[in-house]
Every structure is written in structure tokens, then in C-alpha cells.
Amino acid sequence: MKVLVPVKRVVDYNVKVRVKSDQSGVELTGVKMSINPFDEIAVEEAVRLREAGVATEVVAVSCGSGASQETLRSALAMGADRAILVETDAELQPLAVARLLQAVAGREQPQMVICGKQAIDDDANQTGQMLAALMGWPQATFASKVAVGEGVVAVTREIDGGLETLELKLPAVVTADLRLNEPRYATLPNIMKAKKKPLEVLPAAELGVDITPRLRHVRHAEPAARKGGIKVADVAELLNKLRNEAKVI
Amino acid sequence: MAILVIAEHDNQSIKAATLNTVTAAGKLGGDVHMLVAGAGCSAAAEAAAKVAGVAKVLVCDAPHYETQTAENVAELVKGLAQGYSHVLAPATSAGKNMLPRVAALLDVAQISDIVAVEAPDTFVRPIYAGNALATVKSADAIKLITVRTTAFDAAGDGNAAPVEAVAAGADLGTTALVGREITKSARPELGAAKIIVSGGRGLGSGDNYHQLLEPLADKLGAALGASRAAVDAGYVPNDYQVGQTGKIVAPQLYIAIGISGAIQHLAGMKDSKVIVAINKDPEAPIFQVADYGLVGDLFQVVPELTGAV
């Protein structure tokens, strides 16, 4: 079984971003970029499926500028077999990415696509679901456990209030939640080996997909800052403040 | 044109998140219709008809909607959406799962997790874990939106909207529910609680979490929450988690105990009215957002607080 894993290059999760003074976006120049943490979990799951003999090949795919090659190299260093970069400098929104991935999936014919549940930059949480819809495949989002059977996959999902397990007919799209696994660190020898693995660059224009943004970003703003609080000396003072000043208990 | 709200329900009652979504829909201008798709869901439909601001309830009662799988519900909503200018769902795990699927079927963008309506085509939504607010304008004919429930008040009741049955869509038969494990709790639901007592890694163990935090939560009538560190360490199940990847909450009072305040956690609770932090590290980032901070050992402070409340 072939597994396709979409990965995204995003601002590193430890970076506190700042809105540009002209409100056109957030400041990205000189900021550390990394593979989206949820995509790292997706890669790990795919590599584990291959190590368990369930998957035969793991293909990492990313859509974006040439800089996304480094993100694909991190996926290769974790154990993906080969990579595809769908290259474009245009702004990509989730529907456009889902369409590009649809084109790649049409070519690669995977049995399963494992995505991260959301990217930590746009926080959209849409691409996996959209890809499933475009392919006409079932979906299991927010996965915390994946068990592949004969022609089916059982996925335990994190839902409000607890967990649920679904059984999907393959091919299917699964999106990874935080607790699916603990991604491995790429070792130095594997980082070196990853440089030799195949990485195909595919210009987005060649896929014949409409990637025009549907939403226009009018402006960006910093969220309202909380006004500075105070430190209280003891429990009695805290309760007094909560009862008489804030009036919340 | 009218607006369609997809109700979240368990076939018997309407989930609270739907009520906040109705309020957001009311800000768009136009009749608000609510869809209740389920099996044996007439009780849920009756409850939907009582929600203030709803002009009509559409009920689709068929066996293949019993577990409300995204595949089947999206197919149904795709068919109905053509008659509406906006389709809204709460940004809960169910809404986030289903609505993007509808969007792709209709070839429109989806706008996730809105916190404000500026105009019928312009919305505000947080990005980068809530560190920036983006105002986005949609040019699509049908606007598909998920609503951050803590950003809108809940709609009241006392209505008597007409209920109309609609024909079921196809059963795609690609997905089957094997089972659900719902965490049982007598406490208020995390998303709707007025007070939340939340614990982090500082508690040291699951036993400490329960022994220290439960009595305090009981005295305050509060829900219990947790940081990702506490969930990953196995102190509590993952549906306790507050943060970018867990639940987004905005209670009247949020008490963070033994939580350092990583940005992913703050993204889930920084819109609380009053934040209290109890932490032994005076440099912990949580103190930068806390209205009242108490630097001290939680193993002494929390029992003292519980005794004094």
C-alpha cells in the first residue's frame, strides 16, 4: 500500500509572531521555519506503517515555494521514501492545496493519505477534509490511533467529550492529532541519506488546477493585549479580590 | 437570502454550541434556518424549534444519519446549500470535521473559527495560535463558516418555529461507527462553564490532580481543564485539554494551577474574563496574562484556597 503524506513549511511553533505595521500580514522575514508539527506526526505514522510491513512506500508532498524542499528533506530524513514539491510562489489557501493534492493523488494512486489535522499558521483545519471530498473518499479526522485491516482502516478519533472509532473503506484520508504518536528525531546519518533520496519538483502550473485565492485578507491586527495584572500575597487577598473587585465568585 | 445553521445534536437535544452559532448567524441579516439531520431525531427538532431567532427547522430523519458521519451529512448539506447565502456550523470537532467537506463539494472556500462578523462577506478569525487576528473577505456565492462559540452569546429559547421535513441524501456507505467512549463527568461542560479550574505538569501526578483540583472545582461549581503537558503525562484524558489543539474556552474565571503558560495553552484561554495563576515560578509566562497571580507552592495554596472558598 502506498501512503501519501502532505507536509507544510510553517513558522516554528516556538516563535511568537508579530503583525506587520502595515497590517498586510505577519512578519516572516528572518523567522525560523519548520515542518508543521501535525505533519511531523503524520510522517511518523506513515513510516511506522511501512516499518510494520503495512505500507510499501511513503511519499511526502508539499505545495509552495522552493524553500519547502527543506521541509521535504526533513520528512525524507524521518524515513519517507521520496518526495514531490508542487512548486508555486502564489498564495495557497486550503482549497487550492486540496486541488493540487488531488492532482498528485490522481497520479500517484495512494491507498491512504495521512495529513496533519491543521497547520499552526492559518489554523484552518480544512485541507484533509477537502481532499477527501474531492477524491470522493471517506475521511477520519483528529486520529489518535490507526489500524489498517484488509481493505479497511479503523481509526480512533479525538472528539469533544471523548473518543470514537470509525471503520473506513480504503482508499481514505486520515488527519493526525497530537496523540497519534511521538515523532522520531532525524539522526545525522539519516539526514545525510535523505539528501540522496529522490525529490521531484513539479511546477503547479503543469497540474492545470485553479489555485486562485478565494478569500482576501483585508487586514491583520494584534489581538487586544490583556492589561497587566497584579500579584497577590496570599489566599485571603486572592479571595478578597475575586469576591469584591472582580466579582466572579 | 436565508442562512442555514447545521445543528449539533445527539438525536434528543441540541448541543449548546449550536446556540452560539445561531447568534452569529443572526448578525448576518436574513432568515435563520436550522438543519437537524439524524435518526429518530424528532425530540432534537422540537428543541431546535424553541431556539430564539430560528425562522424554520429542517429535519432530515433517516437511518444513515444516526451517527452523523461527515460523508453522509456533507452530501445532504451540499444539496441544501444552494438555496442559502451562508451555511454555518459550530467550530466543534463535529463542525470542523464536516463543513470543509461541504466546501470542497461546492467548490467554495471555508472560513474557520470566526470570532466576529464585520459584514455579511467579511469576518474576523484568529491565526497563529491567536497571536494575530485576520479580517477576511469572501467572494464566494455561498459562504461556509465555522463559528468560535466562545465569541458569541448563546441564543435564548421561547420560540415556536415551524418544522419541515426534508428528503434524505444518498447513503455513501463508506464509513461505519465502531464505538464511542465518552468521558463521564458530573461537572459542567468545559466549553460552557463559568468557572474553570485547570491543572498542569506542576501537579506532578494524576492522583495529585484529582485530590487537589476536584474539591476546589466542586466548591466553585467549576469545570476541570488541563494543559497539554498534564494530558500527555496521563494525569487526565485528552478531552480536558485547553489550548490551540484542545478546547478554546472563555469562562468568567480561569484558575491556572501549575501551568507555565506556553503560547499554545494561552491560545485556548486568554479570552477568559478573569485569569488567576498559581505557580511557584515568579517568571512563568502565565503571570503576564493573569489578572491575579499568586506565587507559591500549589500543594499548600490549593488546599488553603479550597478551605477558604
Coordinates of C-alpha atoms in Angstrom, one line a residue:
Chain A
M1 CA 0.0 0.0 0.0
K2 CA 1.3 3.4 -0.9
V3 CA 0.8 6.3 1.6
L4 CA 0.9 9.9 0.6
V5 CA 1.8 12.4 3.3
P6 CA 1.3 16.2 2.7
V7 CA 3.7 18.4 4.7
K8 CA 3.7 22.2 5.1
R9 CA 6.5 24.6 5.9
V10 CA 5.4 26.9 8.7
V11 CA 6.7 29.4 11.2
D12 CA 8.3 27.3 14.0
Y13 CA 5.9 26.7 16.8
N14 CA 8.1 28.3 19.4
V15 CA 8.2 31.7 17.6
K16 CA 5.9 34.4 18.8
V17 CA 4.8 36.1 15.6
R18 CA 4.3 39.8 15.2
V19 CA 1.8 41.6 12.9
K20 CA 3.5 43.9 10.3
S21 CA 3.0 47.6 10.9
D22 CA 1.1 47.9 7.5
Q23 CA -1.3 45.2 8.7
S24 CA -0.7 43.2 5.5
G25 CA 0.3 40.0 7.3
V26 CA 2.7 38.7 10.0
E27 CA 6.4 39.3 9.9
L28 CA 8.0 36.3 8.2
T29 CA 11.4 37.6 7.2
G30 CA 14.3 36.1 9.2
V31 CA 11.8 34.0 11.2
K32 CA 12.7 30.3 11.9
M33 CA 10.6 28.0 9.7
S34 CA 10.0 24.3 10.4
I35 CA 7.8 21.4 9.3
N36 CA 4.2 21.8 10.7
P37 CA 4.1 19.7 14.0
F38 CA 1.0 17.8 13.0
D39 CA 2.6 16.9 9.7
E40 CA 5.6 15.5 11.5
I41 CA 3.1 13.2 13.4
A42 CA 1.6 12.2 10.0
V43 CA 5.0 11.3 8.6
E44 CA 5.9 9.3 11.7
E45 CA 2.6 7.3 11.4
A46 CA 3.3 6.6 7.7
V47 CA 6.8 5.5 8.4
R48 CA 5.6 3.2 11.2
L49 CA 3.1 1.6 8.8
R50 CA 5.9 0.9 6.4
E51 CA 8.1 -0.5 9.2
A52 CA 5.2 -2.7 10.2
G53 CA 5.0 -4.0 6.6
V54 CA 1.6 -2.5 6.1
A55 CA 2.8 0.3 3.7
T56 CA 5.1 -0.4 0.9
E57 CA 6.1 3.2 0.0
V58 CA 5.8 6.6 1.8
V59 CA 5.7 9.7 -0.5
A60 CA 5.9 13.1 1.1
V61 CA 4.4 16.0 -0.8
S62 CA 4.5 19.8 -0.2
C63 CA 3.0 22.7 -2.1
G64 CA 4.7 26.1 -2.0
S65 CA 7.9 27.9 -2.8
G66 CA 11.3 26.3 -3.5
A67 CA 12.1 26.7 0.2
S68 CA 9.7 23.9 1.0
Q69 CA 12.4 21.5 -0.3
E70 CA 14.0 21.7 3.2
T71 CA 10.7 20.6 4.8
L72 CA 10.5 17.6 2.4
R73 CA 14.1 16.8 3.3
S74 CA 13.1 16.6 6.9
A75 CA 10.3 14.2 6.0
L76 CA 12.8 12.1 4.0
A77 CA 15.2 12.1 7.0
M78 CA 12.4 10.7 9.1
G79 CA 12.0 7.8 6.7
A80 CA 9.8 8.9 3.8
D81 CA 11.0 7.1 0.6
R82 CA 10.7 10.0 -1.9
A83 CA 9.2 13.5 -2.1
I84 CA 7.3 15.7 -4.5
L85 CA 7.3 19.5 -4.4
V86 CA 4.4 21.2 -6.2
E87 CA 6.2 24.5 -6.7
T88 CA 4.5 27.9 -6.8
D89 CA 5.2 31.3 -5.3
A90 CA 1.5 32.1 -5.3
E91 CA -0.5 32.4 -2.0
L92 CA -2.1 29.0 -1.4
Q93 CA -5.4 28.6 0.5
P94 CA -6.7 25.2 1.7
L95 CA -9.0 24.6 -1.2
A96 CA -6.1 25.2 -3.7
V97 CA -3.8 22.9 -1.8
A98 CA -6.6 20.2 -1.7
R99 CA -6.9 20.6 -5.5
L100 CA -3.1 20.3 -6.0
L101 CA -3.0 17.2 -3.8
Q102 CA -5.9 15.8 -5.7
A103 CA -3.9 16.0 -8.9
V104 CA -0.9 14.4 -7.2
A105 CA -3.1 11.7 -5.7
G106 CA -4.5 11.0 -9.2
R107 CA -1.0 10.5 -10.5
E108 CA 0.3 8.5 -7.5
Q109 CA -2.8 6.4 -6.7
P110 CA -2.1 6.1 -2.9
Q111 CA -4.3 3.9 -0.8
M112 CA -4.2 6.3 2.1
V113 CA -3.4 10.0 2.6
I114 CA -2.2 11.0 6.1
C115 CA -2.3 14.7 6.8
G116 CA -1.8 16.8 9.9
K117 CA -5.1 17.9 11.4
Q118 CA -4.2 21.6 11.0
A119 CA -1.3 23.9 10.1
I120 CA -0.3 26.1 13.0
D121 CA 0.0 29.2 10.8
D122 CA -3.5 29.6 9.3
D123 CA -5.1 27.3 11.9
A124 CA -7.7 26.4 9.2
N125 CA -8.2 22.6 9.8
Q126 CA -9.6 22.1 6.3
T127 CA -7.2 20.6 3.8
G128 CA -7.6 16.9 4.7
Q129 CA -11.4 17.1 4.7
M130 CA -11.4 19.0 1.4
L131 CA -9.1 16.4 -0.3
A132 CA -11.3 13.6 0.9
A133 CA -14.3 15.3 -0.6
L134 CA -12.6 16.0 -3.9
M135 CA -11.4 12.3 -4.2
G136 CA -14.8 11.0 -3.1
W137 CA -13.0 9.1 -0.3
P138 CA -14.1 8.7 3.3
Q139 CA -12.2 10.7 6.0
A140 CA -11.2 10.2 9.6
T141 CA -10.0 13.5 11.2
F142 CA -8.2 14.0 14.5
A143 CA -6.9 10.5 14.6
S144 CA -5.2 9.2 17.8
K145 CA -4.9 5.6 16.6
V146 CA -4.8 4.0 13.1
A147 CA -5.1 0.2 12.5
V148 CA -5.1 -1.0 8.9
G149 CA -7.0 -4.1 8.0
E150 CA -8.0 -5.8 4.7
G151 CA -9.3 -3.1 2.5
V152 CA -10.3 -1.0 5.6
V153 CA -8.8 1.2 8.2
A154 CA -10.0 1.5 11.8
V155 CA -9.3 5.0 13.2
T156 CA -9.9 6.2 16.7
R157 CA -10.7 9.9 16.7
E158 CA -10.5 12.6 19.4
I159 CA -13.9 14.2 19.6
D160 CA -15.4 16.6 22.1
G161 CA -16.2 14.6 25.2
G162 CA -14.0 11.6 24.4
L163 CA -13.1 9.2 21.6
E164 CA -14.8 7.4 18.8
T165 CA -13.7 4.7 16.5
L166 CA -14.6 4.6 12.8
E167 CA -14.0 2.0 10.2
L168 CA -13.4 3.4 6.7
K169 CA -13.2 1.7 3.3
L170 CA -9.8 2.3 1.7
P171 CA -8.7 4.4 0.0
A172 CA -9.2 7.1 2.7
V173 CA -7.9 10.3 4.1
V174 CA -6.7 10.4 7.8
T175 CA -5.7 13.6 9.6
A176 CA -3.3 13.2 12.6
D177 CA -4.0 14.6 16.0
L178 CA -1.3 15.3 18.6
R179 CA -1.6 12.0 20.5
L180 CA -1.3 9.7 17.4
N181 CA 2.4 9.2 18.1
E182 CA 5.7 10.7 19.2
P183 CA 7.6 11.7 16.1
R184 CA 11.2 10.5 16.0
Y185 CA 14.2 12.8 15.7
A186 CA 16.1 12.5 12.4
T187 CA 19.6 11.1 13.1
L188 CA 22.6 12.6 11.4
P189 CA 23.2 9.6 9.1
N190 CA 19.6 9.7 8.1
I191 CA 19.8 13.4 7.3
M192 CA 22.8 12.7 5.1
K193 CA 20.9 9.8 3.4
A194 CA 17.9 12.0 2.8
K195 CA 19.9 14.3 0.6
K196 CA 20.3 11.4 -1.9
K197 CA 16.6 10.4 -1.9
P198 CA 14.6 11.4 -4.9
L199 CA 12.8 14.8 -4.7
E200 CA 10.8 15.7 -7.8
V201 CA 9.9 19.3 -8.5
L202 CA 6.6 19.8 -10.2
P203 CA 5.5 23.3 -11.3
A204 CA 2.0 23.9 -10.0
A205 CA 1.0 25.3 -13.4
E206 CA 1.6 21.9 -15.1
L207 CA -1.2 20.4 -13.0
G208 CA -3.8 22.5 -14.6
V209 CA -5.5 23.4 -11.3
D210 CA -7.2 26.7 -10.4
I211 CA -5.3 27.9 -7.3
T212 CA -6.7 31.4 -7.2
P213 CA -7.2 32.5 -3.6
R214 CA -10.9 32.7 -2.7
L215 CA -10.6 34.7 0.4
R216 CA -9.0 38.2 0.5
H217 CA -7.1 39.2 3.6
V218 CA -8.3 42.7 4.3
R219 CA -6.1 43.4 7.3
H220 CA -4.3 41.9 10.2
A221 CA -4.3 43.1 13.8
E222 CA -2.7 42.2 17.1
P223 CA -5.2 40.8 19.5
A224 CA -6.2 43.1 22.3
A225 CA -3.5 42.9 25.0
R226 CA -4.6 41.9 28.5
K227 CA -3.9 44.7 30.9
G228 CA -1.2 44.0 33.4
G229 CA -2.4 42.1 36.4
I230 CA -1.2 42.1 40.0
K231 CA 0.5 39.6 42.2
V232 CA -1.4 38.9 45.5
A233 CA 0.4 38.0 48.7
D234 CA -1.8 35.1 49.9
V235 CA -5.0 33.2 49.6
A236 CA -7.0 35.6 51.7
E237 CA -6.1 38.5 49.4
L238 CA -6.8 36.5 46.3
L239 CA -10.3 35.6 47.5
N240 CA -11.0 39.1 48.6
K241 CA -10.1 40.4 45.1
L242 CA -12.1 37.7 43.3
R243 CA -15.2 38.4 45.5
N244 CA -15.1 42.2 45.8
E245 CA -13.0 43.5 42.9
A246 CA -13.6 41.1 40.0
K247 CA -16.9 39.8 41.4
V248 CA -16.5 36.4 39.7
I249 CA -17.2 34.2 42.7
Chain B
M1 CA -31.2 35.1 1.2
A2 CA -31.6 32.8 4.1
I3 CA -28.9 31.4 6.4
L4 CA -28.6 27.7 7.3
V5 CA -27.2 26.6 10.7
I6 CA -26.2 22.9 11.0
A7 CA -27.4 21.8 14.4
E8 CA -25.1 19.7 16.6
H9 CA -27.3 17.2 18.5
D10 CA -27.5 13.7 19.9
N11 CA -30.9 13.0 18.3
Q12 CA -32.6 14.0 21.7
S13 CA -31.3 17.5 22.5
I14 CA -29.4 20.4 20.8
K15 CA -25.8 20.9 21.9
A16 CA -25.1 24.2 23.5
A17 CA -22.5 25.2 20.8
T18 CA -25.4 25.4 18.3
L19 CA -27.0 28.3 20.3
N20 CA -23.9 30.4 19.9
T21 CA -23.8 29.7 16.2
V22 CA -27.4 30.9 15.9
T23 CA -26.4 34.2 17.4
A24 CA -23.5 34.6 14.9
A25 CA -26.0 33.7 12.1
G26 CA -28.3 36.5 13.4
K27 CA -25.6 39.1 12.8
L28 CA -25.6 38.3 9.0
G29 CA -29.1 39.6 8.2
G30 CA -31.6 37.1 6.8
D31 CA -33.9 34.3 8.0
V32 CA -32.0 31.7 10.0
H33 CA -33.0 28.1 9.3
M34 CA -31.6 25.2 11.3
L35 CA -30.9 21.7 9.9
V36 CA -31.3 18.7 12.2
A37 CA -30.1 15.6 10.5
G38 CA -30.2 12.4 12.5
A39 CA -32.2 9.2 13.1
G40 CA -35.2 9.3 15.4
C41 CA -34.4 12.9 16.0
S42 CA -37.8 14.4 16.5
A43 CA -37.0 15.4 20.1
A44 CA -33.9 17.3 18.8
A45 CA -36.0 19.0 16.1
E46 CA -38.6 20.1 18.7
A47 CA -35.8 21.6 20.8
A48 CA -34.4 23.4 17.7
A49 CA -37.8 24.9 17.1
K50 CA -37.7 26.6 20.5
V51 CA -34.4 28.4 19.9
A52 CA -35.0 32.2 19.6
G53 CA -34.1 33.6 16.2
V54 CA -34.8 30.5 14.2
A55 CA -37.3 31.0 11.5
K56 CA -37.6 27.4 10.3
V57 CA -36.3 24.0 11.3
L58 CA -35.5 21.5 8.6
V59 CA -35.5 17.9 9.8
C60 CA -33.9 15.0 7.9
D61 CA -34.6 11.8 9.7
A62 CA -33.1 8.7 8.1
P63 CA -31.2 5.7 9.5
H64 CA -27.9 6.6 7.7
Y65 CA -27.7 9.9 9.7
E66 CA -27.8 8.1 13.1
T67 CA -24.1 8.6 13.7
Q68 CA -23.9 11.8 11.6
T69 CA -20.8 10.7 9.7
A70 CA -19.2 13.6 7.8
E71 CA -19.5 11.9 4.5
N72 CA -23.3 11.4 4.6
V73 CA -24.1 14.8 6.3
A74 CA -21.9 16.7 3.9
E75 CA -23.7 15.1 0.9
L76 CA -27.0 16.2 2.4
V77 CA -25.8 19.8 3.2
K78 CA -24.3 20.1 -0.3
G79 CA -27.8 19.6 -1.8
L80 CA -29.5 22.0 0.6
A81 CA -26.8 24.7 0.5
Q82 CA -27.8 26.0 -3.0
G83 CA -30.7 27.8 -1.5
Y84 CA -28.7 29.7 1.1
S85 CA -26.3 32.6 1.2
H86 CA -24.4 31.3 4.3
V87 CA -24.0 27.9 5.9
L88 CA -22.8 27.9 9.5
A89 CA -21.7 25.2 11.9
P90 CA -20.1 25.5 15.4
A91 CA -16.3 25.1 15.4
T92 CA -16.5 21.9 17.4
S93 CA -15.0 18.6 16.5
A94 CA -18.1 17.7 14.5
G95 CA -18.4 21.1 12.7
K96 CA -14.7 21.2 11.8
N97 CA -14.9 17.6 10.5
M98 CA -17.9 18.1 8.3
L99 CA -18.0 21.7 6.9
P100 CA -14.7 21.7 4.9
R101 CA -16.0 18.6 3.1
V102 CA -19.1 20.5 2.1
A103 CA -17.0 23.5 1.0
A104 CA -14.9 21.3 -1.4
L105 CA -18.0 19.6 -2.8
L106 CA -19.5 23.1 -3.6
D107 CA -16.1 24.5 -4.8
V108 CA -16.1 27.3 -2.3
A109 CA -13.6 28.4 0.5
Q110 CA -14.4 27.7 4.1
I111 CA -13.8 30.3 6.8
S112 CA -12.7 28.7 10.0
D113 CA -13.4 29.7 13.6
I114 CA -14.7 33.2 13.2
V115 CA -14.8 35.4 16.2
A116 CA -16.6 38.4 14.7
V117 CA -18.9 39.3 11.8
E118 CA -17.9 42.7 10.2
A119 CA -20.2 42.4 7.2
P120 CA -22.1 39.6 5.5
D121 CA -19.0 38.8 3.5
T122 CA -16.3 39.9 6.0
F123 CA -15.2 38.1 9.1
V124 CA -12.5 38.2 11.7
R125 CA -10.6 35.0 12.7
P126 CA -7.6 34.3 14.8
I127 CA -4.4 32.8 13.1
Y128 CA -1.0 31.8 14.5
A129 CA -2.5 30.4 17.7
G130 CA -4.4 33.6 18.4
N131 CA -1.3 35.8 18.1
A132 CA -2.9 37.7 15.2
L133 CA -6.4 38.5 14.0
A134 CA -7.1 38.3 10.3
T135 CA -10.0 40.1 8.7
V136 CA -11.0 38.1 5.6
K137 CA -13.5 38.9 2.8
S138 CA -15.1 36.2 0.8
A139 CA -16.1 36.5 -2.8
D140 CA -17.9 33.1 -2.9
A141 CA -21.6 33.0 -3.6
I142 CA -22.2 30.7 -0.6
K143 CA -20.2 31.4 2.5
L144 CA -19.3 28.4 4.6
I145 CA -18.3 29.3 8.1
T146 CA -17.4 27.6 11.4
V147 CA -18.1 29.8 14.5
R148 CA -15.9 30.0 17.6
T149 CA -18.6 29.5 20.1
T150 CA -17.0 31.4 23.0
A151 CA -17.0 34.6 20.9
F152 CA -20.8 34.8 20.6
D153 CA -23.5 34.6 23.3
A154 CA -25.9 31.7 23.3
A155 CA -29.4 32.3 21.7
G156 CA -32.3 32.1 24.2
D157 CA -35.4 30.0 23.9
G158 CA -39.2 30.6 23.9
N159 CA -39.6 30.3 20.1
A160 CA -42.0 28.1 18.2
A161 CA -40.5 27.9 14.7
P162 CA -42.2 25.7 12.1
V163 CA -40.6 22.3 11.5
E164 CA -40.4 21.0 7.9
A165 CA -39.1 17.5 6.8
V166 CA -36.6 17.4 4.0
A167 CA -35.6 14.4 1.9
A168 CA -32.6 12.5 2.8
G169 CA -29.4 12.4 0.7
A170 CA -27.6 9.3 -0.5
D171 CA -26.1 6.9 1.9
L172 CA -22.4 6.7 0.8
G173 CA -21.8 3.6 3.0
T174 CA -18.0 4.3 3.2
T175 CA -17.8 4.8 7.0
A176 CA -19.1 2.9 9.9
L177 CA -19.0 3.9 13.6
V178 CA -17.4 1.1 15.6
G179 CA -17.8 2.7 19.1
R180 CA -17.7 5.8 21.2
E181 CA -16.1 6.2 24.6
I182 CA -17.4 9.4 26.2
T183 CA -15.7 10.6 29.4
K184 CA -18.4 10.7 32.1
S185 CA -18.5 13.8 34.3
A186 CA -20.9 15.3 36.7
R187 CA -19.3 18.7 36.3
P188 CA -20.2 21.4 33.9
E189 CA -19.1 21.0 30.3
L190 CA -15.7 22.7 29.7
G191 CA -16.8 24.7 26.8
A192 CA -19.8 26.2 28.6
A193 CA -18.5 26.5 32.2
K194 CA -18.5 29.9 34.0
I195 CA -15.5 28.8 36.1
I196 CA -12.7 26.5 35.1
V197 CA -10.0 25.1 37.4
S198 CA -7.1 23.9 35.2
G199 CA -4.0 22.0 36.1
G200 CA -0.6 21.4 34.5
R201 CA 2.5 19.5 34.9
G202 CA 3.2 21.2 38.2
L203 CA 0.7 18.9 39.9
G204 CA 3.2 16.0 39.4
S205 CA 0.7 13.1 39.1
G206 CA -2.8 12.2 38.2
D207 CA -3.6 11.4 41.8
N208 CA -2.5 14.9 42.9
Y209 CA -4.6 16.4 40.1
H210 CA -7.7 14.7 41.3
Q211 CA -7.0 15.1 45.0
L212 CA -6.2 18.8 44.8
L213 CA -8.3 20.1 42.0
E214 CA -11.6 18.2 42.3
P215 CA -12.5 19.5 45.8
L216 CA -11.8 23.1 44.6
A217 CA -13.8 22.6 41.4
D218 CA -16.7 21.1 43.4
K219 CA -16.8 24.0 45.8
L220 CA -16.8 26.6 42.9
G221 CA -19.2 24.6 40.7
A222 CA -16.4 24.7 38.1
A223 CA -15.3 22.5 35.2
L224 CA -11.9 20.9 35.2
G225 CA -9.3 21.6 32.5
A226 CA -5.7 20.8 31.8
S227 CA -2.7 21.8 29.9
R228 CA -1.2 19.6 27.1
A229 CA 1.6 18.6 29.5
A230 CA -0.9 17.2 32.0
V231 CA -2.7 15.3 29.3
D232 CA 0.5 13.9 27.7
A233 CA 1.7 12.9 31.2
G234 CA -1.5 10.9 31.5
Y235 CA -3.0 12.8 34.5
V236 CA -6.4 13.3 32.7
P237 CA -8.0 12.3 29.4
N238 CA -7.3 14.4 26.3
D239 CA -10.8 16.0 26.3
Y240 CA -9.7 18.0 29.3
Q241 CA -7.1 19.8 27.2
V242 CA -7.4 23.6 26.9
G243 CA -5.3 25.2 24.1
Q244 CA -4.8 25.6 20.3
T245 CA -5.1 21.9 19.8
G246 CA -7.7 21.2 22.5
K247 CA -10.7 23.3 23.6
I248 CA -11.0 27.1 23.3
V249 CA -12.7 28.4 26.4
A250 CA -13.7 31.9 27.7
P251 CA -15.1 31.5 31.2
Q252 CA -15.7 34.2 33.7
L253 CA -12.9 32.9 35.9
Y254 CA -10.0 30.6 34.8
I255 CA -7.7 29.3 37.5
A256 CA -4.4 28.0 36.1
I257 CA -2.6 25.8 38.6
G258 CA 0.9 24.6 38.0
I259 CA 0.6 25.8 34.3
S260 CA 3.6 27.7 32.9
G261 CA 1.6 29.3 30.1
A262 CA 3.0 28.2 26.7
I263 CA 1.5 30.1 23.8
Q264 CA -0.4 27.0 22.7
H265 CA -2.2 27.0 26.0
L266 CA -2.8 30.7 26.1
A267 CA -4.5 30.5 22.7
G268 CA -7.2 28.4 24.4
M269 CA -7.9 30.6 27.4
K270 CA -6.7 34.1 27.0
D271 CA -10.2 35.5 26.4
S272 CA -11.3 34.5 29.9
K273 CA -12.7 37.4 31.8
V274 CA -10.5 36.9 34.9
I275 CA -7.4 34.7 34.9
V276 CA -5.8 33.6 38.2
A277 CA -2.4 31.9 38.1
I278 CA -1.0 29.8 41.0
N279 CA 2.7 28.9 40.3
K280 CA 5.8 28.7 42.3
D281 CA 7.9 30.2 39.4
P282 CA 7.5 34.0 39.5
E283 CA 8.9 34.2 36.0
A284 CA 6.3 31.8 34.4
P285 CA 4.8 33.4 31.3
I286 CA 1.3 32.7 32.7
F287 CA 1.8 35.7 35.1
Q288 CA 1.9 38.0 32.0
V289 CA -1.8 37.3 31.2
A290 CA -3.0 36.7 34.8
D291 CA -5.2 39.3 36.4
Y292 CA -4.2 37.9 39.8
G293 CA -1.1 35.9 40.3
L294 CA -0.1 34.0 43.5
V295 CA 3.5 32.9 43.7
G296 CA 3.6 29.8 45.9
D297 CA 3.6 26.1 46.3
L298 CA 0.4 24.8 44.9
F299 CA 0.4 21.9 47.3
Q300 CA -0.1 24.4 50.1
V301 CA -2.0 27.1 48.3
V302 CA -4.7 25.0 46.7
P303 CA -5.9 23.2 49.8
E304 CA -5.9 26.5 51.6
L305 CA -7.9 28.1 48.8
T306 CA -10.4 25.1 48.8
G307 CA -10.8 25.5 52.6
A308 CA -11.4 29.3 52.4
V309 CA -13.8 29.4 49.4

